[in-house]
Amino acid sequence: GPGVTLFSEFGKYLVGSINCSNLSVHSGIRISKFKQRTPPSVPPLQRDKVYVSFIISDGDNLPVLTVSNFPQLWKDPVRGKLPLGWTISPSACMLIPDIVDYYYSTATDQDRFLGAVSGIGYAYPDSYGKRFREQDRRRVFDEFLDQTRIYMERMDLEEIWIMGVSRDDLIGRYAERIPFLKAIFPDYGRRVIDYDEATYPTSRNVPVFHAVTGWSEGISRGEQIEDLVSQIRAITPSERPAFMHLFVLNWFADLRMLREILNRLGPEYIAVRPDHLAVLYRQEMKRRRILIRVPTSIYGIENHGLLFPIFLRNVTDSQMEVWIEISGGLDRPSLEPDRALLSPEKIFRLTVSGIPSGDEIHIEIKAPFGTIRRAIEYHQIAEGEIAKPFPSVGSLQFLRRFEAEKLAHRSGREETDPDALGGKVWSARRGKTEGGYIVFGPYSPIDAGDYLALFRLKRTGKGRGLVAVIDTCVGGGKPITASREIRVEELPLGEFRSFPLLFHHPGGGVETRVFWPGNASLAVDDITLWKVTRRKR
């Protein structure tokens, strides 16, 4: 929250200890060495499987480790029958060493501990040291990582779960400053769009596995299981093998849920320990030689130019030259550059632009060992659906499409709608739903710059006057960067309309909101976000 952001900006971190009693006793116990159980053999890599690791959250919080939650999960008879990643604070070896020793000595071959957010203490790397002079920020963050390295080594932790970090250079810095680090598992719940954004290598080819699952409040245990299975299947790529981080919110989970999720996914999905996930992914990287990050799907607006990046990474030990072609789906295509000399471990960015001409955009990467092909789904928003006035923009770089039912809400409910792009909407009913912000979020970090947000709404009942206020703002509500009032006469009954907001964002978390005053029933389908790369004059 904002408190964590604030103390992170001043180069501080928190070790959660509220309601963790007798720390003066626990911290006085001396244990010379911590050693996790010798890991079992890594299972053989099967190239038709999807490998997943369950990562259980909130082990940075000392009372969670001692009384609040982990002790109950630890006693579950399912433990030991399912591979699990347990997060734990590197500071625990100083403050509760006897508790750490208990967990380590009673762990099974299926239990693996990894460092908890976001290192020696709770902090947001994106914000860390921001109140310092520009030239001092790297040093301040490195000091945090150096402390993290010392205490991870003492606790025999070789993987880490981090959050509040979106910048690739900061994620990579963990691998650079912690030489024994084997894998990084970012995010407190899902914030990525697709698999290519979720799983990739960073510095030293250390694997990064972003969370691909998010947990919902206010639903039953059965609904939670069903929703998680749907999320996992939806983000699973068509290409095999695949490797994914399944985030487990400790407060809502029990181990039988995780076993049920795995059973429902079926034999194509194999659960492994987090350290084994990293080993298997490295084996696959060695086979592929080049890793390609492209969006799996893109949304654009009719008659508007589209722009998107491609990232190439050489995961071999030798330099390699490749050529890139747009083989279909774009009129007046442009590719800058169209060839790349890939150095080992370096990321190379290319920019693709043009006018979409079909439902798929086809890319070919020609390397010395063969041709790699990628297809990107293209979804077009009709100009006739967009409310006037439409702002003057140039090419649009698609960033995110946020389904309304997946964002945060103060009131309303999820409903099925066959005209919604995903088949579901978030609905507010006149006379039944409490007025207020019915949709808000997602607080995703974005760079400073100009952006276009498109809110897809439908009026589902009669009414008068103001039907909604839409706005964009910096995460947390201030400052508001753009807003628009929408009246009943602008939103025909039973028809979706998309309302644009052009705004400048200063950088950091972005929030989009729909305020509903209660005058007419309303359905919200989604909010789509683009970066404006070239403004029309």
PDB file of N, CA and C in Angstrom, residues 8-47:
ATOM      1  N   SER A   8       9.690   2.779   1.228  1.00  0.00           N
ATOM      2  CA  SER A   8      10.595   2.295   0.185  1.00  0.00           C
ATOM      3  C   SER A   8      11.306   3.463  -0.489  1.00  0.00           C
ATOM      4  N   GLU A   9      10.579   4.558  -0.731  1.00  0.00           N
ATOM      5  CA  GLU A   9      11.178   5.724  -1.371  1.00  0.00           C
ATOM      6  C   GLU A   9      12.341   6.281  -0.561  1.00  0.00           C
ATOM      7  N   PHE A  10      12.291   6.105   0.756  1.00  0.00           N
ATOM      8  CA  PHE A  10      13.364   6.593   1.622  1.00  0.00           C
ATOM      9  C   PHE A  10      14.423   5.522   1.886  1.00  0.00           C
ATOM     10  N   GLY A  11      14.369   4.410   1.131  1.00  0.00           N
ATOM     11  CA  GLY A  11      15.370   3.368   1.281  1.00  0.00           C
ATOM     12  C   GLY A  11      15.214   2.556   2.544  1.00  0.00           C
ATOM     13  N   LYS A  12      13.978   2.388   2.991  1.00  0.00           N
ATOM     14  CA  LYS A  12      13.693   1.614   4.202  1.00  0.00           C
ATOM     15  C   LYS A  12      12.851   0.392   3.839  1.00  0.00           C
ATOM     16  N   TYR A  13      12.829  -0.567   4.745  1.00  0.00           N
ATOM     17  CA  TYR A  13      12.009  -1.764   4.570  1.00  0.00           C
ATOM     18  C   TYR A  13      11.398  -2.161   5.902  1.00  0.00           C
ATOM     19  N   LEU A  14      10.429  -3.047   5.833  1.00  0.00           N
ATOM     20  CA  LEU A  14       9.668  -3.476   7.008  1.00  0.00           C
ATOM     21  C   LEU A  14       9.804  -4.971   7.194  1.00  0.00           C
ATOM     22  N   VAL A  15      10.015  -5.390   8.435  1.00  0.00           N
ATOM     23  CA  VAL A  15       9.889  -6.802   8.789  1.00  0.00           C
ATOM     24  C   VAL A  15       8.610  -6.925   9.611  1.00  0.00           C
ATOM     25  N   GLY A  16       7.581  -7.542   9.034  1.00  0.00           N
ATOM     26  CA  GLY A  16       6.280  -7.623   9.700  1.00  0.00           C
ATOM     27  C   GLY A  16       6.360  -8.451  10.965  1.00  0.00           C
ATOM     28  N   SER A  17       6.040  -7.835  12.116  1.00  0.00           N
ATOM     29  CA  SER A  17       6.175  -8.546  13.388  1.00  0.00           C
ATOM     30  C   SER A  17       5.035  -8.280  14.355  1.00  0.00           C
ATOM     31  N   ILE A  18       3.983  -7.561  13.919  1.00  0.00           N
ATOM     32  CA  ILE A  18       2.849  -7.292  14.804  1.00  0.00           C
ATOM     33  C   ILE A  18       2.229  -8.614  15.245  1.00  0.00           C
ATOM     34  N   ASN A  19       2.005  -8.746  16.551  1.00  0.00           N
ATOM     35  CA  ASN A  19       1.409  -9.945  17.159  1.00  0.00           C
ATOM     36  C   ASN A  19       2.333 -11.163  17.101  1.00  0.00           C
ATOM     37  N   CYS A  20       3.596 -10.935  16.817  1.00  0.00           N
ATOM     38  CA  CYS A  20       4.573 -12.016  16.923  1.00  0.00           C
ATOM     39  C   CYS A  20       5.249 -11.878  18.285  1.00  0.00           C
ATOM     40  N   SER A  21       4.858 -12.695  19.230  1.00  0.00           N
ATOM     41  CA  SER A  21       5.275 -12.518  20.626  1.00  0.00           C
ATOM     42  C   SER A  21       6.626 -13.180  20.898  1.00  0.00           C
ATOM     43  N   ASN A  22       7.231 -12.758  22.021  1.00  0.00           N
ATOM     44  CA  ASN A  22       8.454 -13.365  22.560  1.00  0.00           C
ATOM     45  C   ASN A  22       9.646 -13.290  21.612  1.00  0.00           C
ATOM     46  N   LEU A  23       9.741 -12.208  20.851  1.00  0.00           N
ATOM     47  CA  LEU A  23      10.878 -12.094  19.935  1.00  0.00           C
ATOM     48  C   LEU A  23      12.202 -11.975  20.697  1.00  0.00           C
ATOM     49  N   SER A  24      12.164 -11.427  21.905  1.00  0.00           N
ATOM     50  CA  SER A  24      13.405 -11.335  22.682  1.00  0.00           C
ATOM     51  C   SER A  24      13.923 -12.725  23.052  1.00  0.00           C
ATOM     52  N   VAL A  25      12.999 -13.672  23.237  1.00  0.00           N
ATOM     53  CA  VAL A  25      13.396 -15.055  23.536  1.00  0.00           C
ATOM     54  C   VAL A  25      13.838 -15.758  22.251  1.00  0.00           C
ATOM     55  N   HIS A  26      12.982 -15.684  21.237  1.00  0.00           N
ATOM     56  CA  HIS A  26      13.291 -16.380  19.974  1.00  0.00           C
ATOM     57  C   HIS A  26      14.634 -15.918  19.405  1.00  0.00           C
ATOM     58  N   SER A  27      14.843 -14.601  19.375  1.00  0.00           N
ATOM     59  CA  SER A  27      16.062 -14.078  18.749  1.00  0.00           C
ATOM     60  C   SER A  27      17.313 -14.387  19.550  1.00  0.00           C
ATOM     61  N   GLY A  28      17.162 -14.772  20.817  1.00  0.00           N
ATOM     62  CA  GLY A  28      18.316 -15.114  21.645  1.00  0.00           C
ATOM     63  C   GLY A  28      18.815 -16.529  21.440  1.00  0.00           C
ATOM     64  N   ILE A  29      18.072 -17.336  20.712  1.00  0.00           N
ATOM     65  CA  ILE A  29      18.478 -18.714  20.458  1.00  0.00           C
ATOM     66  C   ILE A  29      19.521 -18.720  19.337  1.00  0.00           C
ATOM     67  N   ARG A  30      20.581 -19.471  19.499  1.00  0.00           N
ATOM     68  CA  ARG A  30      21.659 -19.500  18.520  1.00  0.00           C
ATOM     69  C   ARG A  30      21.623 -20.819  17.740  1.00  0.00           C
ATOM     70  N   ILE A  31      21.498 -20.698  16.449  1.00  0.00           N
ATOM     71  CA  ILE A  31      21.569 -21.865  15.566  1.00  0.00           C
ATOM     72  C   ILE A  31      22.660 -21.574  14.548  1.00  0.00           C
ATOM     73  N   SER A  32      23.647 -22.436  14.501  1.00  0.00           N
ATOM     74  CA  SER A  32      24.862 -22.138  13.741  1.00  0.00           C
ATOM     75  C   SER A  32      24.641 -22.160  12.239  1.00  0.00           C
ATOM     76  N   LYS A  33      23.756 -23.040  11.753  1.00  0.00           N
ATOM     77  CA  LYS A  33      23.627 -23.182  10.313  1.00  0.00           C
ATOM     78  C   LYS A  33      22.229 -23.645   9.946  1.00  0.00           C
ATOM     79  N   PHE A  34      21.710 -23.089   8.848  1.00  0.00           N
ATOM     80  CA  PHE A  34      20.417 -23.519   8.323  1.00  0.00           C
ATOM     81  C   PHE A  34      20.650 -24.212   6.989  1.00  0.00           C
ATOM     82  N   LYS A  35      20.059 -25.355   6.842  1.00  0.00           N
ATOM     83  CA  LYS A  35      20.220 -26.112   5.599  1.00  0.00           C
ATOM     84  C   LYS A  35      18.897 -26.776   5.233  1.00  0.00           C
ATOM     85  N   GLN A  36      18.414 -26.459   4.029  1.00  0.00           N
ATOM     86  CA  GLN A  36      17.208 -27.126   3.572  1.00  0.00           C
ATOM     87  C   GLN A  36      17.525 -28.593   3.261  1.00  0.00           C
ATOM     88  N   ARG A  37      16.470 -29.404   3.243  1.00  0.00           N
ATOM     89  CA  ARG A  37      16.639 -30.814   2.913  1.00  0.00           C
ATOM     90  C   ARG A  37      17.283 -30.970   1.538  1.00  0.00           C
ATOM     91  N   THR A  38      18.091 -31.981   1.392  1.00  0.00           N
ATOM     92  CA  THR A  38      18.686 -32.259   0.086  1.00  0.00           C
ATOM     93  C   THR A  38      17.569 -32.508  -0.922  1.00  0.00           C
ATOM     94  N   PRO A  39      17.542 -31.752  -2.002  1.00  0.00           N
ATOM     95  CA  PRO A  39      16.417 -31.890  -2.933  1.00  0.00           C
ATOM     96  C   PRO A  39      16.422 -33.239  -3.647  1.00  0.00           C
ATOM     97  N   PRO A  40      15.248 -33.738  -3.963  1.00  0.00           N
ATOM     98  CA  PRO A  40      15.185 -34.969  -4.758  1.00  0.00           C
ATOM     99  C   PRO A  40      15.627 -34.709  -6.190  1.00  0.00           C
ATOM    100  N   SER A  41      15.761 -35.747  -6.957  1.00  0.00           N
ATOM    101  CA  SER A  41      16.171 -35.609  -8.353  1.00  0.00           C
ATOM    102  C   SER A  41      15.136 -34.819  -9.142  1.00  0.00           C
ATOM    103  N   VAL A  42      15.620 -34.017 -10.079  1.00  0.00           N
ATOM    104  CA  VAL A  42      14.729 -33.252 -10.956  1.00  0.00           C
ATOM    105  C   VAL A  42      14.041 -34.222 -11.918  1.00  0.00           C
ATOM    106  N   PRO A  43      12.718 -34.118 -12.070  1.00  0.00           N
ATOM    107  CA  PRO A  43      12.051 -35.020 -13.011  1.00  0.00           C
ATOM    108  C   PRO A  43      12.513 -34.757 -14.434  1.00  0.00           C
ATOM    109  N   PRO A  44      12.474 -35.755 -15.298  1.00  0.00           N
ATOM    110  CA  PRO A  44      12.883 -35.537 -16.694  1.00  0.00           C
ATOM    111  C   PRO A  44      11.945 -34.567 -17.398  1.00  0.00           C
ATOM    112  N   LEU A  45      12.512 -33.728 -18.253  1.00  0.00           N
ATOM    113  CA  LEU A  45      11.718 -32.754 -19.004  1.00  0.00           C
ATOM    114  C   LEU A  45      10.915 -33.468 -20.088  1.00  0.00           C
ATOM    115  N   GLN A  46       9.592 -33.303 -20.038  1.00  0.00           N
ATOM    116  CA  GLN A  46       8.708 -33.830 -21.073  1.00  0.00           C
ATOM    117  C   GLN A  46       8.206 -32.646 -21.896  1.00  0.00           C
ATOM    118  N   ARG A  47       8.436 -32.671 -23.176  1.00  0.00           N
ATOM    119  CA  ARG A  47       8.198 -31.495 -24.005  1.00  0.00           C
ATOM    120  C   ARG A  47       6.753 -31.335 -24.433  1.00  0.00           C
TER     121      ARG A  47
END
